[in-house]
Amino acid sequence: MKSSRTRPLPAPAPAPAKKRAARKPAAAAKPRRTSPPAAPAARGPRKGDLNGNAVTALRDLIVSGGLAPGQRLNERELCEQLAVSRTPVREALKVLTQEGLLQALPNRSPTVAPLDARETAALVEVVAAIESLAGELAAQKVSDAQVAELGILHYTMLAHQARKELGAYFNANKAFHRRIVEYADNPVLLWIWDLLSLRVDRARYASNQWPERWQEATGEHSKLLELFSARDASGVAQAMRAHVRKGLSVVVASLPQPPDSPAK
């Protein structure tokens, strides 16, 4: 007798696996192209820069004689010459008037202040005393590196003199004298020297327009270097005073003397 038990139905055969397409190896990722960083937007000069540049440019013109003593200044012409608007020019005129390089009268254009013989002579004495003291103090503490720096400035002056580059010589000469005041390490002396240099620069510049005096000045600078190298404080003090007096007295003698001044 056949059993009443039923046989279990066979499990359905698994569906045939789909053939997967062979994967291609992933290509190396190409570097993304990035646009170069945008250049910063060009910014025009600031107002303060324009004012400062105008002051410097006009001061240099006065010191070098590009604007002659007594010359009346025209704002419009200065704007064209300096390529700036009227505001920086007006601010520069105010600053240079305060410095004594310009003279301003009511309802009149400013004029370049003339070099006054009496005032210039007084400046010579004060500057000679200041630089003499500065030289004495500096010689007591100057380092070999500082003496070497003075030497570099001296030979820079010689190179400019050989090429008759008066403007460049003047800048190196002023740096030479200022370094000595800096080496004195006295902030009051440096402050006073900077104030007076605004008034005495024209005379310093003009003194080199005499070829004989220009030649003498280079010899005096060479002597100062020797004294600094020897740390001869008293010798430096005497040499500095004589150097300043001799150079600027040439300019004083060339200026019109006031009627009541004694003849020299």
Coordinates of C-alpha atoms in Angstrom, one line a residue:
M1 CA 0.0 0.0 0.0
K2 CA 1.4 3.3 -1.1
S3 CA 2.1 5.8 1.7
S4 CA -0.2 8.7 1.9
R5 CA 2.7 11.0 2.5
T6 CA 3.4 13.4 -0.3
R7 CA 6.8 14.1 -1.4
P8 CA 7.9 17.7 -1.0
L9 CA 8.1 19.7 -4.2
P10 CA 11.6 20.2 -5.4
A11 CA 13.0 23.7 -4.7
P12 CA 13.1 25.9 -7.8
A13 CA 16.4 26.0 -9.5
P14 CA 18.2 29.3 -8.9
A15 CA 18.0 31.7 -11.8
P16 CA 21.1 31.7 -13.9
A17 CA 23.5 34.5 -12.8
K18 CA 23.7 37.4 -15.2
K19 CA 27.1 37.7 -16.7
R20 CA 28.6 40.9 -15.4
A21 CA 30.5 42.9 -17.9
A22 CA 34.1 43.0 -17.1
R23 CA 34.9 46.2 -15.3
K24 CA 37.4 48.4 -16.9
P25 CA 40.1 49.6 -14.6
A26 CA 39.2 53.1 -13.5
A27 CA 41.1 55.7 -15.4
A28 CA 43.3 57.9 -13.4
A29 CA 41.4 61.0 -12.4
K30 CA 42.4 63.9 -14.5
P31 CA 43.5 66.9 -12.5
R32 CA 40.8 69.5 -12.5
R33 CA 41.6 72.6 -14.3
T34 CA 41.4 75.5 -11.9
S35 CA 41.4 79.1 -13.1
P36 CA 44.3 81.1 -11.8
P37 CA 43.6 83.2 -8.8
A38 CA 42.2 86.5 -9.7
A39 CA 44.6 89.3 -9.4
P40 CA 43.8 91.7 -6.6
A41 CA 41.9 94.7 -7.8
A42 CA 44.2 97.6 -8.6
R43 CA 43.9 100.2 -5.9
G44 CA 44.7 103.8 -6.6
P45 CA 47.0 105.7 -4.4
R46 CA 45.5 106.8 -1.1
K47 CA 44.9 110.4 -0.3
G48 CA 47.7 110.4 2.3
D49 CA 50.2 108.9 -0.2
L50 CA 49.3 111.6 -2.7
N51 CA 49.7 114.4 -0.2
G52 CA 53.1 112.9 1.0
N53 CA 54.4 112.5 -2.5
A54 CA 53.5 116.0 -3.4
V55 CA 55.2 117.4 -0.3
T56 CA 58.4 115.4 -1.1
A57 CA 58.4 116.4 -4.7
L58 CA 57.9 120.1 -4.1
R59 CA 60.5 120.1 -1.3
D60 CA 63.1 118.4 -3.5
L61 CA 62.4 121.0 -6.2
I62 CA 63.0 123.9 -3.7
V63 CA 66.1 122.3 -2.2
S64 CA 67.7 121.6 -5.6
G65 CA 66.8 125.0 -7.0
G66 CA 64.3 123.7 -9.5
L67 CA 62.0 126.2 -7.9
A68 CA 64.0 129.4 -7.5
P69 CA 63.9 131.6 -4.4
G70 CA 61.3 134.3 -4.9
Q71 CA 59.4 132.3 -7.6
R72 CA 55.6 132.5 -7.4
L73 CA 53.9 129.2 -7.5
N74 CA 50.8 128.5 -9.6
E75 CA 48.6 125.6 -8.3
R76 CA 47.3 124.6 -11.8
E77 CA 50.9 124.4 -13.2
L78 CA 52.0 122.4 -10.1
C79 CA 49.1 120.0 -10.6
E80 CA 50.2 119.3 -14.2
Q81 CA 53.9 119.1 -13.3
L82 CA 53.2 116.6 -10.4
A83 CA 50.3 114.8 -12.1
V84 CA 48.0 115.2 -9.1
S85 CA 44.8 117.0 -8.2
R86 CA 44.6 120.3 -6.5
T87 CA 44.0 118.9 -3.0
P88 CA 47.4 117.3 -2.6
V89 CA 49.1 120.4 -4.0
R90 CA 47.3 122.7 -1.6
E91 CA 48.1 120.4 1.4
A92 CA 51.8 120.4 0.3
L93 CA 51.9 124.1 0.1
K94 CA 50.6 124.4 3.6
V95 CA 53.2 122.0 4.9
L96 CA 56.1 123.7 3.2
T97 CA 54.9 127.1 4.4
Q98 CA 55.0 125.7 8.0
E99 CA 58.5 124.5 7.3
G100 CA 59.6 127.9 6.2
L101 CA 60.4 127.0 2.6
L102 CA 57.5 129.0 1.3
Q103 CA 56.1 132.4 2.1
A104 CA 52.3 133.0 1.9
L105 CA 50.6 136.3 1.8
P106 CA 46.8 136.9 2.0
N107 CA 45.1 136.7 -1.4
R108 CA 48.4 136.0 -3.2
S109 CA 50.0 132.8 -4.5
P110 CA 52.8 131.4 -2.3
T111 CA 56.4 132.1 -3.2
V112 CA 59.6 130.2 -2.6
A113 CA 61.3 131.8 0.5
P114 CA 64.6 133.4 -0.3
L115 CA 67.8 132.2 1.5
D116 CA 68.4 134.9 4.1
A117 CA 72.1 135.5 4.9
R118 CA 71.6 136.2 8.6
E119 CA 69.2 133.3 9.2
T120 CA 71.4 130.9 7.3
A121 CA 74.5 132.0 9.2
A122 CA 72.6 131.4 12.5
L123 CA 71.6 127.9 11.2
V124 CA 75.2 127.1 10.3
E125 CA 76.3 127.8 13.9
V126 CA 73.5 125.7 15.4
V127 CA 74.0 122.8 13.0
A128 CA 77.7 122.9 13.5
A129 CA 77.3 122.6 17.3
I130 CA 74.8 119.8 17.0
E131 CA 76.9 117.7 14.6
S132 CA 80.0 118.3 16.6
L133 CA 78.4 117.0 19.7
A134 CA 76.8 114.1 17.8
G135 CA 80.2 113.2 16.4
E136 CA 81.9 113.3 19.8
L137 CA 79.2 111.0 21.3
A138 CA 79.2 108.7 18.3
A139 CA 82.9 108.2 18.3
Q140 CA 82.8 107.0 21.9
K141 CA 80.5 104.1 21.0
V142 CA 80.6 103.5 17.3
S143 CA 81.0 99.9 16.2
D144 CA 83.3 98.5 13.4
A145 CA 80.1 97.8 11.3
Q146 CA 79.0 101.4 11.7
V147 CA 82.3 102.8 10.7
A148 CA 82.2 100.5 7.7
E149 CA 78.7 101.9 6.8
L150 CA 80.1 105.4 6.9
G151 CA 82.9 104.2 4.6
I152 CA 80.3 102.8 2.1
L153 CA 78.5 106.1 2.1
H154 CA 81.8 108.0 1.6
Y155 CA 82.7 105.9 -1.5
T156 CA 79.2 106.2 -2.8
M157 CA 79.6 110.0 -2.6
L158 CA 82.9 109.7 -4.5
A159 CA 81.3 107.7 -7.3
H160 CA 78.5 110.3 -7.7
Q161 CA 81.0 113.1 -7.6
A162 CA 83.0 111.5 -10.4
R163 CA 79.9 111.3 -12.5
K164 CA 78.8 114.9 -11.6
E165 CA 75.6 113.5 -10.1
L166 CA 74.9 116.3 -7.7
G167 CA 71.4 115.2 -6.6
A168 CA 72.5 111.6 -5.8
Y169 CA 75.6 113.0 -4.1
F170 CA 73.5 115.2 -1.9
N171 CA 71.3 112.3 -0.8
A172 CA 74.4 110.2 0.1
N173 CA 76.0 113.1 1.9
K174 CA 72.8 113.8 3.9
A175 CA 72.7 110.1 4.9
F176 CA 76.4 110.2 6.0
H177 CA 75.7 113.1 8.3
R178 CA 72.5 111.7 9.6
R179 CA 74.1 108.3 10.4
I180 CA 76.6 110.1 12.6
V181 CA 73.8 111.7 14.6
E182 CA 72.0 108.3 14.8
Y183 CA 75.2 106.7 16.1
A184 CA 75.3 109.3 19.0
D185 CA 72.2 107.4 20.3
N186 CA 70.6 110.6 21.6
P187 CA 67.0 110.9 20.4
V188 CA 66.8 114.6 21.3
L189 CA 69.8 115.4 19.1
L190 CA 68.3 113.4 16.2
W191 CA 64.9 115.1 16.6
I192 CA 66.5 118.6 16.5
W193 CA 68.7 117.7 13.6
D194 CA 65.8 116.4 11.6
L195 CA 63.9 119.7 12.2
L196 CA 66.8 121.9 11.2
S197 CA 67.6 119.8 8.1
L198 CA 64.4 121.1 6.5
R199 CA 65.8 124.6 6.7
V200 CA 69.5 123.9 6.0
D201 CA 69.2 121.5 3.2
R202 CA 69.1 124.2 0.5
A203 CA 72.4 125.6 1.8
R204 CA 73.9 122.1 1.9
Y205 CA 72.9 121.4 -1.6
A206 CA 74.1 124.8 -2.9
S207 CA 77.5 124.5 -1.2
N208 CA 78.4 121.7 -3.7
Q209 CA 77.8 123.9 -6.7
W210 CA 81.3 125.4 -6.0
P211 CA 83.7 122.7 -7.5
E212 CA 86.5 123.6 -5.2
R213 CA 84.4 123.3 -2.1
W214 CA 82.9 120.0 -3.4
Q215 CA 86.4 118.6 -3.8
E216 CA 87.4 119.8 -0.3
A217 CA 84.4 118.2 1.2
T218 CA 85.4 114.7 0.1
G219 CA 88.8 115.1 1.7
E220 CA 87.1 116.2 5.0
H221 CA 84.8 113.1 4.9
S222 CA 87.9 110.9 4.4
K223 CA 89.5 112.5 7.5
L224 CA 86.4 112.0 9.5
L225 CA 86.5 108.3 8.7
E226 CA 90.0 108.1 10.0
L227 CA 89.1 109.8 13.2
F228 CA 86.1 107.5 13.7
S229 CA 88.2 104.4 13.1
A230 CA 90.6 105.6 15.8
R231 CA 87.7 106.4 18.1
D232 CA 89.1 109.9 18.5
A233 CA 86.1 111.6 20.0
S234 CA 87.6 115.1 20.5
G235 CA 89.2 114.9 17.0
V236 CA 85.8 114.0 15.4
A237 CA 84.1 116.9 17.3
Q238 CA 86.5 119.5 16.0
A239 CA 86.5 118.1 12.5
M240 CA 82.7 118.0 12.3
R241 CA 82.4 121.6 13.5
A242 CA 85.0 122.8 11.0
H243 CA 83.4 120.7 8.2
V244 CA 79.9 122.2 8.6
R245 CA 81.1 125.7 9.1
K246 CA 83.4 125.6 6.1
G247 CA 80.9 124.2 3.8
L248 CA 77.9 126.3 4.6
S249 CA 79.9 129.6 5.0
V250 CA 80.5 129.5 1.3
V251 CA 76.8 129.8 0.7
V252 CA 76.3 132.5 3.4
A253 CA 79.0 134.6 1.7
S254 CA 77.2 134.4 -1.6
L255 CA 73.9 135.7 -0.3
P256 CA 73.0 139.4 -0.2
Q257 CA 74.0 140.8 3.1
P258 CA 71.5 142.9 5.1
P259 CA 72.4 146.6 5.1
D260 CA 73.2 146.8 8.8
S261 CA 75.4 143.7 8.9
P262 CA 79.2 144.0 9.3
A263 CA 81.2 143.5 6.1
K264 CA 82.9 140.1 5.9

